[in-house]
Coordinates of C-alpha atoms in Angstrom, one line a residue:
M1 CA 0.0 0.3 0.5
N2 CA 1.7 3.6 -1.5
T3 CA 0.9 6.3 1.0
V4 CA 0.8 9.9 0.1
N5 CA 4.2 12.1 0.9
P6 CA 2.6 15.3 2.9
R7 CA 5.4 17.2 1.1
T8 CA 3.5 16.3 -2.2
S9 CA 0.2 16.4 -1.1
K10 CA 0.5 20.3 -0.3
M11 CA 3.2 21.2 -3.5
R12 CA -0.8 20.3 -5.7
W13 CA -3.0 21.8 -3.6
I14 CA -0.9 24.8 -3.8
A15 CA -0.6 24.1 -7.3
I16 CA -4.3 24.7 -7.6
F17 CA -4.9 27.3 -5.3
I18 CA -2.2 29.0 -7.8
A19 CA -4.6 28.1 -11.1
V20 CA -7.7 29.4 -9.7
V21 CA -6.6 32.5 -8.6
A22 CA -5.1 32.7 -11.9
I23 CA -8.6 31.6 -13.5
G24 CA -10.4 34.5 -11.1
A25 CA -7.9 37.4 -12.2
V26 CA -8.3 35.9 -16.1
L27 CA -12.7 36.1 -15.8
S28 CA -12.3 39.3 -13.9
W29 CA -10.2 40.8 -16.4
L30 CA -11.9 39.8 -19.2
L31 CA -15.3 41.0 -17.4
R32 CA -13.4 44.3 -16.2
D33 CA -12.7 44.9 -20.3
S34 CA -16.7 43.5 -21.6
S35 CA -17.9 46.5 -19.1
T36 CA -15.8 48.7 -20.4
Q37 CA -16.5 48.3 -23.9
D38 CA -20.6 49.0 -23.2
A39 CA -19.1 52.0 -22.3
L40 CA -17.6 54.4 -25.6
R41 CA -16.1 57.4 -23.6
L42 CA -15.8 60.3 -26.1
Y43 CA -13.6 63.7 -25.9
G44 CA -14.3 66.8 -27.0
N45 CA -15.6 70.8 -26.0
V46 CA -18.0 73.3 -24.6
D47 CA -19.3 74.9 -27.6
I48 CA -21.6 78.3 -26.8
R49 CA -23.3 80.5 -29.5
E50 CA -22.1 83.9 -29.7
V51 CA -23.9 86.6 -30.7
D52 CA -23.2 90.3 -31.7
L53 CA -25.1 93.2 -30.9
S54 CA -25.8 95.8 -33.1
F55 CA -27.9 98.8 -33.2
R56 CA -30.3 98.6 -36.2
Q57 CA -30.1 103.3 -37.1
P58 CA -27.3 104.5 -36.6
G59 CA -27.0 107.7 -34.4
R60 CA -24.8 108.8 -31.7
I61 CA -24.8 106.4 -28.0
A62 CA -26.6 107.7 -25.0
E63 CA -26.4 104.9 -22.7
M64 CA -23.7 102.0 -22.1
A65 CA -26.0 99.8 -18.6
F66 CA -23.6 96.8 -19.0
D67 CA -20.1 95.8 -18.6
E68 CA -18.3 92.6 -19.4
G69 CA -19.4 89.3 -17.2
D70 CA -23.0 91.1 -16.3
S71 CA -25.6 88.9 -17.1
V72 CA -28.7 89.6 -19.2
S73 CA -32.0 88.6 -19.5
A74 CA -34.0 88.0 -22.1
G75 CA -35.6 91.5 -23.4
K76 CA -33.8 93.9 -20.9
V77 CA -32.8 97.3 -22.6
M78 CA -29.1 97.0 -23.5
A79 CA -27.9 100.2 -24.5
R80 CA -29.8 103.0 -26.1
L81 CA -28.9 105.9 -28.9
D82 CA -30.2 109.1 -28.5
A83 CA -33.0 109.0 -30.1
G84 CA -34.0 113.3 -30.4
P85 CA -33.7 113.1 -34.1
Y86 CA -35.9 110.2 -34.3
H87 CA -38.5 111.9 -32.4
D88 CA -38.4 114.5 -34.9
A89 CA -39.0 112.5 -38.0
V90 CA -42.5 110.9 -36.3
A91 CA -43.2 113.7 -35.2
A92 CA -43.0 114.8 -38.9
A93 CA -44.4 111.5 -39.7
E94 CA -47.8 112.3 -37.2
A95 CA -48.0 115.3 -39.2
A96 CA -47.7 114.3 -43.1
L97 CA -50.0 111.6 -42.0
R98 CA -53.2 114.6 -40.7
A99 CA -52.8 116.4 -43.2
A100 CA -53.2 113.8 -46.0
N101 CA -56.2 112.5 -43.4
A102 CA -57.3 116.4 -43.7
E103 CA -57.9 116.5 -47.8
L104 CA -58.9 112.5 -47.8
D105 CA -61.9 113.9 -45.5
K106 CA -62.1 117.2 -48.0
L107 CA -62.3 114.6 -50.8
H108 CA -65.7 112.7 -49.0
S109 CA -67.2 115.7 -47.7
G110 CA -67.7 117.7 -51.9
N111 CA -67.7 121.1 -51.5
R112 CA -69.0 123.3 -49.2
P113 CA -72.2 124.6 -49.3
Q114 CA -71.1 128.2 -49.8
E115 CA -69.2 127.6 -52.7
I116 CA -72.5 125.3 -54.3
T117 CA -74.4 128.6 -53.5
Q118 CA -72.3 130.3 -55.7
A119 CA -72.3 128.2 -58.8
R120 CA -75.8 128.0 -58.6
E121 CA -76.0 132.2 -58.4
R122 CA -73.7 131.7 -61.2
V123 CA -76.6 130.1 -63.5
R124 CA -79.3 132.7 -62.6
Q125 CA -76.7 135.8 -63.9
A126 CA -76.8 133.7 -66.8
E127 CA -80.2 132.6 -67.4
A128 CA -80.7 136.6 -67.0
A129 CA -77.7 137.4 -69.5
A130 CA -78.7 134.7 -71.8
R131 CA -82.7 136.0 -71.9
E132 CA -81.6 139.5 -72.5
A133 CA -79.5 139.0 -75.5
E134 CA -81.9 136.7 -77.1
R135 CA -85.1 139.1 -76.7
N136 CA -82.4 141.5 -78.3
Y137 CA -81.6 140.0 -80.9
T138 CA -85.4 139.0 -81.9
R139 CA -86.1 143.0 -81.6
Q140 CA -83.3 143.8 -84.0
R141 CA -83.9 140.7 -86.4
S142 CA -87.6 142.7 -86.6
L143 CA -86.6 146.3 -87.4
L144 CA -83.8 144.6 -89.7
E145 CA -87.1 144.2 -91.7
S146 CA -88.8 147.7 -91.8
G147 CA -85.5 149.0 -91.9
A148 CA -84.9 150.0 -88.6
S149 CA -81.5 148.7 -88.2
S150 CA -79.1 147.4 -90.2
Q151 CA -77.4 143.5 -90.9
R152 CA -73.9 144.9 -89.1
T153 CA -76.2 145.5 -85.5
V154 CA -78.1 142.0 -86.3
D155 CA -75.0 140.2 -86.4
A156 CA -74.2 141.9 -83.1
A157 CA -76.9 141.0 -81.1
L158 CA -77.0 137.2 -82.8
T159 CA -72.8 136.9 -81.8
A160 CA -73.8 138.5 -78.4
H161 CA -77.0 135.9 -77.9
E162 CA -74.5 133.2 -78.9
H163 CA -72.3 134.0 -76.1
A164 CA -74.9 134.1 -73.5
A165 CA -75.8 130.6 -74.3
A166 CA -72.9 129.3 -74.5
N167 CA -71.7 131.1 -70.6
L168 CA -75.0 129.7 -69.5
A169 CA -74.2 126.1 -70.6
A170 CA -71.1 126.7 -68.9
S171 CA -72.0 127.7 -65.5
K172 CA -74.6 125.0 -65.3
A173 CA -71.8 122.2 -65.9
A174 CA -70.2 123.7 -63.0
L175 CA -73.1 123.6 -60.6
S176 CA -73.3 119.8 -62.1
L177 CA -69.8 119.6 -61.3
A178 CA -70.2 121.3 -57.2
T179 CA -73.2 119.5 -56.5
A180 CA -71.6 116.0 -57.3
G181 CA -68.8 116.2 -55.6
F182 CA -65.1 114.8 -57.0
R183 CA -64.6 112.4 -58.8
D184 CA -64.0 108.2 -57.5
E185 CA -60.3 108.4 -59.0
D186 CA -59.0 111.9 -57.1
I187 CA -60.3 109.8 -54.1
A188 CA -58.6 107.0 -54.9
A189 CA -56.0 108.7 -55.1
G190 CA -56.1 110.8 -51.7
E191 CA -56.9 107.2 -49.8
A192 CA -53.2 106.3 -51.4
R193 CA -51.4 109.7 -49.9
V194 CA -53.1 108.4 -46.4
A195 CA -51.5 105.3 -46.9
V196 CA -48.5 105.9 -48.0
A197 CA -48.1 108.4 -44.4
D198 CA -49.6 106.1 -42.4
A199 CA -45.8 104.0 -43.3
A200 CA -44.3 106.3 -43.4
L201 CA -45.0 107.2 -39.7
A202 CA -44.8 103.5 -38.9
Q203 CA -41.7 103.0 -40.4
A204 CA -40.3 106.0 -38.4
R205 CA -42.2 104.9 -35.2
T206 CA -40.0 101.2 -35.9
A207 CA -36.8 103.7 -35.9
L208 CA -36.9 104.7 -33.0
S209 CA -37.7 101.5 -31.1
D210 CA -34.7 101.2 -32.8
T211 CA -33.3 103.3 -30.8
Q212 CA -33.0 100.6 -27.6
L213 CA -30.7 97.6 -27.8
V214 CA -32.4 95.1 -26.4
A215 CA -30.5 91.5 -25.2
P216 CA -31.9 88.8 -27.6
S217 CA -32.0 85.9 -24.3
D218 CA -30.4 85.2 -21.8
A219 CA -27.1 85.5 -21.4
T220 CA -23.1 87.0 -20.0
V221 CA -20.8 90.3 -22.0
I222 CA -18.1 89.1 -22.8
A223 CA -17.1 92.0 -24.8
R224 CA -18.1 95.9 -24.8
V225 CA -17.1 97.0 -27.7
R226 CA -18.7 101.2 -27.5
E227 CA -18.6 103.2 -25.2
P228 CA -21.0 106.2 -24.5
G229 CA -20.4 109.1 -27.0
S230 CA -19.9 106.5 -29.6
M231 CA -20.7 107.1 -33.5
V232 CA -21.8 104.2 -34.2
A233 CA -23.6 103.1 -37.5
S234 CA -25.8 100.6 -38.6
S235 CA -24.9 96.9 -37.7
T236 CA -21.6 98.4 -35.8
P237 CA -21.2 95.4 -32.8
V238 CA -21.5 97.1 -29.4
Y239 CA -21.3 94.0 -27.4
S240 CA -20.5 90.6 -27.4
L241 CA -22.3 87.7 -26.0
S242 CA -22.6 84.6 -24.7
L243 CA -25.7 82.7 -24.4
R244 CA -27.3 80.6 -21.8
D245 CA -29.0 78.6 -23.3
P246 CA -28.8 76.3 -24.9
V247 CA -24.7 74.6 -24.1
Y248 CA -23.5 72.5 -27.4
V249 CA -20.2 70.0 -27.0
R250 CA -18.5 69.2 -29.6
A251 CA -16.7 66.0 -29.8
Y252 CA -15.8 63.4 -32.6
I253 CA -15.5 59.7 -32.7
S254 CA -13.6 57.4 -34.5
E255 CA -15.2 55.4 -37.6
P256 CA -15.1 51.9 -35.8
D257 CA -16.9 53.2 -32.6
L258 CA -20.0 54.9 -35.3
G259 CA -22.1 51.8 -34.9
R260 CA -22.4 52.1 -31.3
I261 CA -24.0 55.6 -31.4
A262 CA -27.5 56.4 -32.7
P263 CA -29.3 60.9 -32.3
G264 CA -31.5 61.2 -29.8
A265 CA -29.0 58.6 -27.6
K266 CA -28.4 59.8 -23.8
V267 CA -24.5 60.8 -22.4
Q268 CA -23.3 62.2 -19.1
V269 CA -20.8 65.0 -19.7
R270 CA -17.6 65.6 -17.3
T271 CA -15.1 68.3 -17.0
D272 CA -11.8 68.8 -15.3
S273 CA -12.0 71.8 -13.2
S274 CA -15.6 69.1 -10.8
S275 CA -16.6 65.9 -10.1
K276 CA -20.2 67.7 -11.2
I277 CA -22.0 65.1 -14.4
Y278 CA -23.9 66.9 -17.0
H279 CA -26.7 65.0 -18.9
G280 CA -27.3 65.5 -21.7
Q281 CA -28.4 64.0 -25.9
I282 CA -26.3 63.1 -28.8
G283 CA -28.7 66.3 -31.5
F284 CA -26.7 66.1 -34.6
I285 CA -23.9 63.1 -36.5
S286 CA -22.0 64.6 -39.4
P287 CA -22.9 62.5 -42.5
R288 CA -19.3 63.8 -43.5
A289 CA -16.1 62.4 -42.3
E290 CA -13.3 64.9 -40.8
F291 CA -9.7 63.2 -42.3
T292 CA -6.4 64.6 -43.9
P293 CA -5.9 64.0 -46.7
K294 CA -9.6 63.1 -47.6
T295 CA -8.7 60.8 -51.1
V296 CA -6.5 58.6 -48.6
E297 CA -9.1 55.0 -48.9
T298 CA -6.7 52.2 -48.1
V299 CA -8.1 49.6 -45.3
D300 CA -5.4 50.8 -43.0
L301 CA -6.0 54.5 -42.9
R302 CA -10.2 54.1 -43.1
T303 CA -10.2 53.4 -39.3
D304 CA -8.6 56.7 -38.7
L305 CA -11.5 58.6 -39.9
V306 CA -13.2 60.7 -37.3
Y307 CA -16.9 62.2 -37.3
R308 CA -18.6 65.0 -35.7
L309 CA -21.4 65.4 -33.2
R310 CA -23.0 67.9 -31.2
I311 CA -24.2 67.1 -27.9
V312 CA -27.2 69.4 -26.2
V313 CA -26.1 69.5 -22.8
T314 CA -29.8 69.6 -20.7
D315 CA -28.6 70.7 -17.3
A316 CA -25.8 73.5 -18.3
D317 CA -25.2 76.2 -15.4
L318 CA -22.2 79.0 -15.8
A319 CA -19.1 76.5 -15.0
L320 CA -19.4 75.0 -18.7
R321 CA -17.2 77.9 -20.4
Q322 CA -16.4 78.4 -24.4
G323 CA -13.8 75.3 -25.3
M324 CA -13.6 74.4 -22.0
P325 CA -12.4 70.5 -22.6
I326 CA -14.7 67.9 -21.3
T327 CA -15.3 63.8 -21.3
V328 CA -18.4 62.3 -23.2
E329 CA -19.7 58.8 -21.7
V330 CA -22.0 57.1 -23.6
D331 CA -24.4 54.5 -22.5
A332 CA -24.0 51.7 -24.7
D333 CA -27.6 50.5 -24.1
L334 CA -29.7 53.8 -24.4
A335 CA -27.8 54.5 -27.7
R336 CA -28.6 50.0 -28.8
D337 CA -32.7 51.3 -28.1
E338 CA -32.6 54.7 -30.0
R339 CA -31.4 52.6 -32.7
V340 CA -33.4 49.6 -32.7
R341 CA -36.4 52.5 -32.4
E342 CA -35.7 54.2 -35.6

């Protein structure tokens, strides 16, 4: 009967223990590597949009209300121009509109009663003159038959009679015009003049309101370009603003990992300056690879292609600053779910 050497048995158990530890280490490394692959890590920079503010009208700056670093809210008046010339322009436009309305009222009302009365009286005078000229012509013609009048006198009486009849017809036509009022075309032209004056007034009032420079949204002043007293032309920058919302992250992903993300996938954003975790989602994946040179298509270099991502940060704060380097972690499960929904 063989007996087991205690030393040999001890070495065997030690070997088994070492093998178990090695297998556990390998399994742990494999599991850790698998979990690491589940989370895609990208790198990029904070991309905050900026806007240059300028007046739409030229003039002299009367007030600059904010300095660099100040926070402004949407609708806040940030600067003003000297509005004196624009107030004068509004007053002139209002006067022109009143004149055009008065002229139109005159056209609608027609002639005054006194003018119609004058025209009627001129008709009566012309009728009287025409009757007198007709009686004189009749009398002279009868005298010509008896030899008491000459042909020249009869001809003169006839001319006077015709002239009086023509004058009567003209007086009646003038009375008809005075009674009928102005032509429809004249009234239409008057209405057009009122519309032009009204548009000029609206334009003057718009120019007056443009003497106030208003913040388009919540933002931070990053540059104060002009000072009170400066003369500026239209579209000359006065302030530069950094918008607070939305805040984007610009990141890049390599071509082999492109299939692991999808628009709408949820991400976590971290910075080097704090331990706070921001949240966002992928809003844009560029359809164009950014690679230099772009014409290289070898198998070895195709894996160096990168695509630009735009990530919308949903809970951004003032700690995120323009150009700040960030780390983006994409949840592979959520990205996979987004691709399935598509």
